[in-house]
Amino acid sequence: MPVTIETEELVYRNHPADNGAGPLWTYGSPLLARLDSDVLVSTIETDRNVPGFCNTRWQIRRCTASGWSIWRQGDQADQREPCPIGAFPDGTIWLSTNPNADPRRPKYARCTPQLLRFSPAGQMQTFQPPWPLDAVFTDHSYRGMAVDPDAQSVLLLNIDAKEGCYHYALLNDRLEWSALGILRFPIRACYPNLAIRGRSAHVLAIGDIVEPNEAWRAAKHERSGRQWDYVFRRLFYAWTPDIERVPFCEPLEIDNLDATCGYLRNGDVYLTDLNAAHLVFYRQSCQYDFIRDRFFPGLPLERSLEYALVRDGRIAQRRTILKSDDRSELIGLGDGPRLHATPDGHLRLVALITHGDSDRPQHHLRLQPLWPQPADPQNILLTQPIHLFQTNTPRGGSAAGLTLDLYGGGNDPQDLVYARLRLP
């Protein structure tokens, strides 16, 4: 049976904040949650009168039968990054915020990571995790959030700007902070995907450091003229079977492309068991073609979507889902693959695929069964592509279902768009 496209629509137009982030910046954490027939997305509003990085106001937009509207919003522009969102079936909504604590400092200001709770009746309550007194939190939070509706818990991660480690905090069903700790990766890792079930917690994060290879850094600066040069070449996973009792394990390196100046991007995490995490990510053999031509002549420029099953902290399965190279008609494999679960327990890959050539590209949404049994994909032609999209993931409290929600960037960089698909 075919997939039905029920709607494609504009959510809102965003004015650039020019603060180094954007409305989809926290791509590792959910910015969309489905509550029965309603959809909630976390958006930002730029205030051009506010100087510095923290110049956006958080907003929650809600889509009902009447269309999109602003359901709640902050009192002022005091955020740099969009705020991860989560929901419980009873209508409770959670928002991870990071307000500026020092408005006198326009850039790299100290911030106070918080958790907002909106009751089913709409009343707002602020929760302040008991972070360590020496923790250094700034407007570059690289934070993560996940919820578990069954356990009624919320997990937060926030990076320490000085140490490069993550501080984590778990709010339990009694609205108490029952787990606090530190998660360290071998290098600074950012944009984490978090997943929690019961007390089992899982994190997938991408290494994010300044280019360590002087020759590559010089070549990229020569081409771009840009001083900024961060690289994403090492992908890490960490887990704990009981976050209240057991620290996170030693991080497991899922992939490493340091040898060829490659590029990796974490996509999604889905839990089918307390100790089993399904991971998908994007892999590119070399970051830029000019780097390949100069330093690795003859190396195929390969792009692929990858899958791994990690069980009890060890890689149990790994396979390439889709691959393209210089000679392929596939010229793009999207901004990051996602996973979608259906009520029968099956898992599908969701990815934006681009065919043709750069002058006349054709974009398709690829839906491909992954687990428990791989199967042939379906390619869905949308009116316009949805870039860097978010879905109705269980990590944000959305239930497994036959409805697939997509929220992301449109063809116009200022457009934030939404599509709803009905799966067979």
mmCIF file of C-alpha atoms in Angstrom, residues 229-409:
data_model
loop_
_atom_site.group_PDB
_atom_site.id
_atom_site.type_symbol
_atom_site.label_atom_id
_atom_site.label_comp_id
_atom_site.label_asym_id
_atom_site.label_seq_id
_atom_site.Cartn_x
_atom_site.Cartn_y
_atom_site.Cartn_z
ATOM 1 C CA ASP A 229 37.275 25.170 11.481
ATOM 2 C CA TYR A 230 35.616 22.500 13.597
ATOM 3 C CA VAL A 231 35.600 18.885 12.471
ATOM 4 C CA PHE A 232 33.188 16.007 13.041
ATOM 5 C CA ARG A 233 35.088 12.767 12.481
ATOM 6 C CA ARG A 234 34.600 10.589 15.577
ATOM 7 C CA LEU A 235 31.244 9.188 16.695
ATOM 8 C CA PHE A 236 30.733 8.021 20.285
ATOM 9 C CA TYR A 237 28.105 6.085 22.218
ATOM 10 C CA ALA A 238 27.725 5.692 25.973
ATOM 11 C CA TRP A 239 25.120 4.018 28.146
ATOM 12 C CA THR A 240 24.226 3.032 31.674
ATOM 13 C CA PRO A 241 21.819 0.249 32.670
ATOM 14 C CA ASP A 242 20.656 2.287 35.680
ATOM 15 C CA ILE A 243 21.400 5.989 35.660
ATOM 16 C CA GLU A 244 20.446 6.343 39.326
ATOM 17 C CA ARG A 245 22.954 3.721 40.472
ATOM 18 C CA VAL A 246 25.574 3.151 37.774
ATOM 19 C CA PRO A 247 27.765 5.786 36.045
ATOM 20 C CA PHE A 248 27.883 5.867 32.266
ATOM 21 C CA CYS A 249 30.193 3.239 30.812
ATOM 22 C CA GLU A 250 33.443 4.040 29.057
ATOM 23 C CA PRO A 251 32.332 5.547 25.722
ATOM 24 C CA LEU A 252 32.344 3.243 22.718
ATOM 25 C CA GLU A 253 33.710 4.660 19.465
ATOM 26 C CA ILE A 254 31.205 3.776 16.746
ATOM 27 C CA ASP A 255 33.232 5.203 13.841
ATOM 28 C CA ASN A 256 36.398 7.217 13.177
ATOM 29 C CA LEU A 257 37.359 9.026 9.956
ATOM 30 C CA ASP A 258 40.444 10.870 11.200
ATOM 31 C CA ALA A 259 42.647 9.075 8.668
ATOM 32 C CA THR A 260 40.955 10.588 5.592
ATOM 33 C CA CYS A 261 39.683 13.956 6.885
ATOM 34 C CA GLY A 262 36.170 12.542 6.770
ATOM 35 C CA TYR A 263 32.821 13.691 8.101
ATOM 36 C CA LEU A 264 30.295 11.956 10.365
ATOM 37 C CA ARG A 265 26.902 13.064 11.642
ATOM 38 C CA ASN A 266 24.795 11.324 14.260
ATOM 39 C CA GLY A 267 21.208 10.742 13.208
ATOM 40 C CA ASP A 268 19.026 8.923 15.723
ATOM 41 C CA VAL A 269 18.769 6.392 18.545
ATOM 42 C CA TYR A 270 15.876 4.014 19.184
ATOM 43 C CA LEU A 271 15.574 1.536 22.054
ATOM 44 C CA THR A 272 13.886 -1.823 21.528
ATOM 45 C CA ASP A 273 15.038 -3.061 24.920
ATOM 46 C CA LEU A 274 16.649 -1.660 28.036
ATOM 47 C CA ASN A 275 20.069 -2.718 26.765
ATOM 48 C CA ALA A 276 19.597 -2.565 22.963
ATOM 49 C CA ALA A 277 20.092 0.687 21.043
ATOM 50 C CA HIS A 278 19.559 1.066 17.295
ATOM 51 C CA LEU A 279 21.764 3.809 15.821
ATOM 52 C CA VAL A 280 21.767 5.490 12.416
ATOM 53 C CA PHE A 281 24.278 8.024 11.149
ATOM 54 C CA TYR A 282 25.718 9.690 8.050
ATOM 55 C CA ARG A 283 29.256 8.927 6.840
ATOM 56 C CA GLN A 284 31.384 10.718 4.228
ATOM 57 C CA SER A 285 34.871 9.442 3.421
ATOM 58 C CA CYS A 286 36.401 12.913 2.994
ATOM 59 C CA GLN A 287 34.974 16.220 4.184
ATOM 60 C CA TYR A 288 35.690 18.192 0.989
ATOM 61 C CA ASP A 289 36.522 17.199 -2.576
ATOM 62 C CA PHE A 290 39.416 19.692 -2.718
ATOM 63 C CA ILE A 291 40.947 18.075 0.385
ATOM 64 C CA ARG A 292 40.539 14.675 -1.264
ATOM 65 C CA ASP A 293 42.124 15.890 -4.519
ATOM 66 C CA ARG A 294 45.113 17.450 -2.745
ATOM 67 C CA PHE A 295 45.844 14.964 0.025
ATOM 68 C CA PHE A 296 44.136 11.720 -1.049
ATOM 69 C CA PRO A 297 44.178 11.590 -4.879
ATOM 70 C CA GLY A 298 42.289 8.574 -6.143
ATOM 71 C CA LEU A 299 40.272 8.109 -2.954
ATOM 72 C CA PRO A 300 36.586 7.611 -3.835
ATOM 73 C CA LEU A 301 34.395 10.288 -2.280
ATOM 74 C CA GLU A 302 31.838 7.972 -0.705
ATOM 75 C CA ARG A 303 28.710 8.968 1.175
ATOM 76 C CA SER A 304 26.637 6.466 3.093
ATOM 77 C CA LEU A 305 23.868 5.968 5.614
ATOM 78 C CA GLU A 306 24.962 3.565 8.331
ATOM 79 C CA TYR A 307 23.165 1.396 10.872
ATOM 80 C CA ALA A 308 24.469 -0.183 14.066
ATOM 81 C CA LEU A 309 22.835 -2.206 16.815
ATOM 82 C CA VAL A 310 24.562 -1.828 20.174
ATOM 83 C CA ARG A 311 23.659 -4.387 22.808
ATOM 84 C CA ASP A 312 25.041 -4.273 26.354
ATOM 85 C CA GLY A 313 27.535 -1.637 25.266
ATOM 86 C CA ARG A 314 28.968 -3.681 22.357
ATOM 87 C CA ILE A 315 28.315 -3.444 18.626
ATOM 88 C CA ALA A 316 26.191 -6.488 17.795
ATOM 89 C CA GLN A 317 25.377 -5.567 14.182
ATOM 90 C CA ARG A 318 26.624 -3.022 11.685
ATOM 91 C CA ARG A 319 25.738 -2.490 8.042
ATOM 92 C CA THR A 320 25.622 0.133 5.324
ATOM 93 C CA ILE A 321 22.046 0.996 4.365
ATOM 94 C CA LEU A 322 22.759 3.105 1.290
ATOM 95 C CA LYS A 323 25.946 4.291 -0.408
ATOM 96 C CA SER A 324 26.852 6.697 -3.202
ATOM 97 C CA ASP A 325 30.115 7.893 -4.739
ATOM 98 C CA ASP A 326 31.421 10.270 -7.401
ATOM 99 C CA ARG A 327 29.823 8.237 -10.194
ATOM 100 C CA SER A 328 26.431 7.710 -8.591
ATOM 101 C CA GLU A 329 23.164 9.399 -9.503
ATOM 102 C CA LEU A 330 22.660 9.848 -5.770
ATOM 103 C CA ILE A 331 24.255 13.210 -5.091
ATOM 104 C CA GLY A 332 22.926 13.700 -1.570
ATOM 105 C CA LEU A 333 21.967 11.472 1.345
ATOM 106 C CA GLY A 334 20.343 14.103 3.512
ATOM 107 C CA ASP A 335 21.177 16.073 6.602
ATOM 108 C CA GLY A 336 20.896 13.181 9.013
ATOM 109 C CA PRO A 337 18.848 9.980 8.988
ATOM 110 C CA ARG A 338 16.024 9.380 11.463
ATOM 111 C CA LEU A 339 14.220 6.313 12.787
ATOM 112 C CA HIS A 340 10.458 5.821 12.977
ATOM 113 C CA ALA A 341 8.732 3.053 14.931
ATOM 114 C CA THR A 342 5.293 1.648 14.154
ATOM 115 C CA PRO A 343 2.898 -0.046 16.605
ATOM 116 C CA ASP A 344 3.929 -3.517 15.394
ATOM 117 C CA GLY A 345 7.445 -2.869 16.701
ATOM 118 C CA HIS A 346 8.999 -2.413 13.269
ATOM 119 C CA LEU A 347 11.622 0.253 12.650
ATOM 120 C CA ARG A 348 12.009 2.340 9.487
ATOM 121 C CA LEU A 349 14.796 4.591 8.299
ATOM 122 C CA VAL A 350 13.663 8.083 7.249
ATOM 123 C CA ALA A 351 16.099 10.059 5.091
ATOM 124 C CA LEU A 352 16.128 12.813 2.470
ATOM 125 C CA ILE A 353 17.703 11.515 -0.749
ATOM 126 C CA THR A 354 18.768 13.692 -3.693
ATOM 127 C CA HIS A 355 19.046 12.320 -7.250
ATOM 128 C CA GLY A 356 20.206 13.835 -10.518
ATOM 129 C CA ASP A 357 22.694 16.678 -10.766
ATOM 130 C CA SER A 358 23.287 19.848 -8.783
ATOM 131 C CA ASP A 359 21.583 22.015 -11.438
ATOM 132 C CA ARG A 360 18.302 20.065 -11.402
ATOM 133 C CA PRO A 361 18.184 17.986 -8.232
ATOM 134 C CA GLN A 362 15.240 15.761 -7.353
ATOM 135 C CA HIS A 363 14.525 15.195 -3.674
ATOM 136 C CA HIS A 364 12.755 12.152 -2.264
ATOM 137 C CA LEU A 365 11.923 11.066 1.230
ATOM 138 C CA ARG A 366 13.189 7.519 1.626
ATOM 139 C CA LEU A 367 11.331 5.157 3.973
ATOM 140 C CA GLN A 368 13.127 1.860 4.428
ATOM 141 C CA PRO A 369 12.318 -1.002 6.823
ATOM 142 C CA LEU A 370 15.377 -1.749 8.970
ATOM 143 C CA TRP A 371 14.331 -3.972 11.846
ATOM 144 C CA PRO A 372 13.511 -6.706 12.642
ATOM 145 C CA GLN A 373 13.776 -7.502 8.927
ATOM 146 C CA PRO A 374 15.252 -5.206 6.241
ATOM 147 C CA ALA A 375 13.092 -4.678 3.159
ATOM 148 C CA ASP A 376 12.955 -2.605 -0.015
ATOM 149 C CA PRO A 377 12.526 1.153 0.436
ATOM 150 C CA GLN A 378 9.749 3.475 -0.647
ATOM 151 C CA ASN A 379 10.674 6.836 -2.157
ATOM 152 C CA ILE A 380 8.150 9.611 -1.496
ATOM 153 C CA LEU A 381 8.171 12.751 -3.630
ATOM 154 C CA LEU A 382 7.374 15.835 -1.551
ATOM 155 C CA THR A 383 6.426 19.213 -2.983
ATOM 156 C CA GLN A 384 9.618 20.589 -1.479
ATOM 157 C CA PRO A 385 12.413 18.948 0.506
ATOM 158 C CA ILE A 386 12.507 19.230 4.295
ATOM 159 C CA HIS A 387 16.079 19.786 5.415
ATOM 160 C CA LEU A 388 17.560 18.812 8.795
ATOM 161 C CA PHE A 389 14.154 17.480 9.751
ATOM 162 C CA GLN A 390 12.817 16.364 13.108
ATOM 163 C CA THR A 391 10.252 13.588 13.557
ATOM 164 C CA ASN A 392 7.741 12.452 16.171
ATOM 165 C CA THR A 393 10.311 10.386 18.040
ATOM 166 C CA PRO A 394 9.772 8.401 21.260
ATOM 167 C CA ARG A 395 12.812 10.288 22.595
ATOM 168 C CA GLY A 396 10.465 13.277 22.790
ATOM 169 C CA GLY A 397 7.547 11.301 24.180
ATOM 170 C CA SER A 398 5.700 10.639 20.911
ATOM 171 C CA ALA A 399 4.073 7.225 20.719
ATOM 172 C CA ALA A 400 4.916 4.732 17.988
ATOM 173 C CA GLY A 401 2.347 5.152 15.230
ATOM 174 C CA LEU A 402 1.434 5.066 11.566
ATOM 175 C CA THR A 403 1.597 8.864 11.374
ATOM 176 C CA LEU A 404 4.998 10.324 10.492
ATOM 177 C CA ASP A 405 5.493 14.006 11.328
ATOM 178 C CA LEU A 406 8.347 15.958 9.743
ATOM 179 C CA TYR A 407 9.474 19.446 10.770
ATOM 180 C CA GLY A 408 12.493 21.206 9.296
ATOM 181 C CA GLY A 409 13.838 23.752 6.866
#
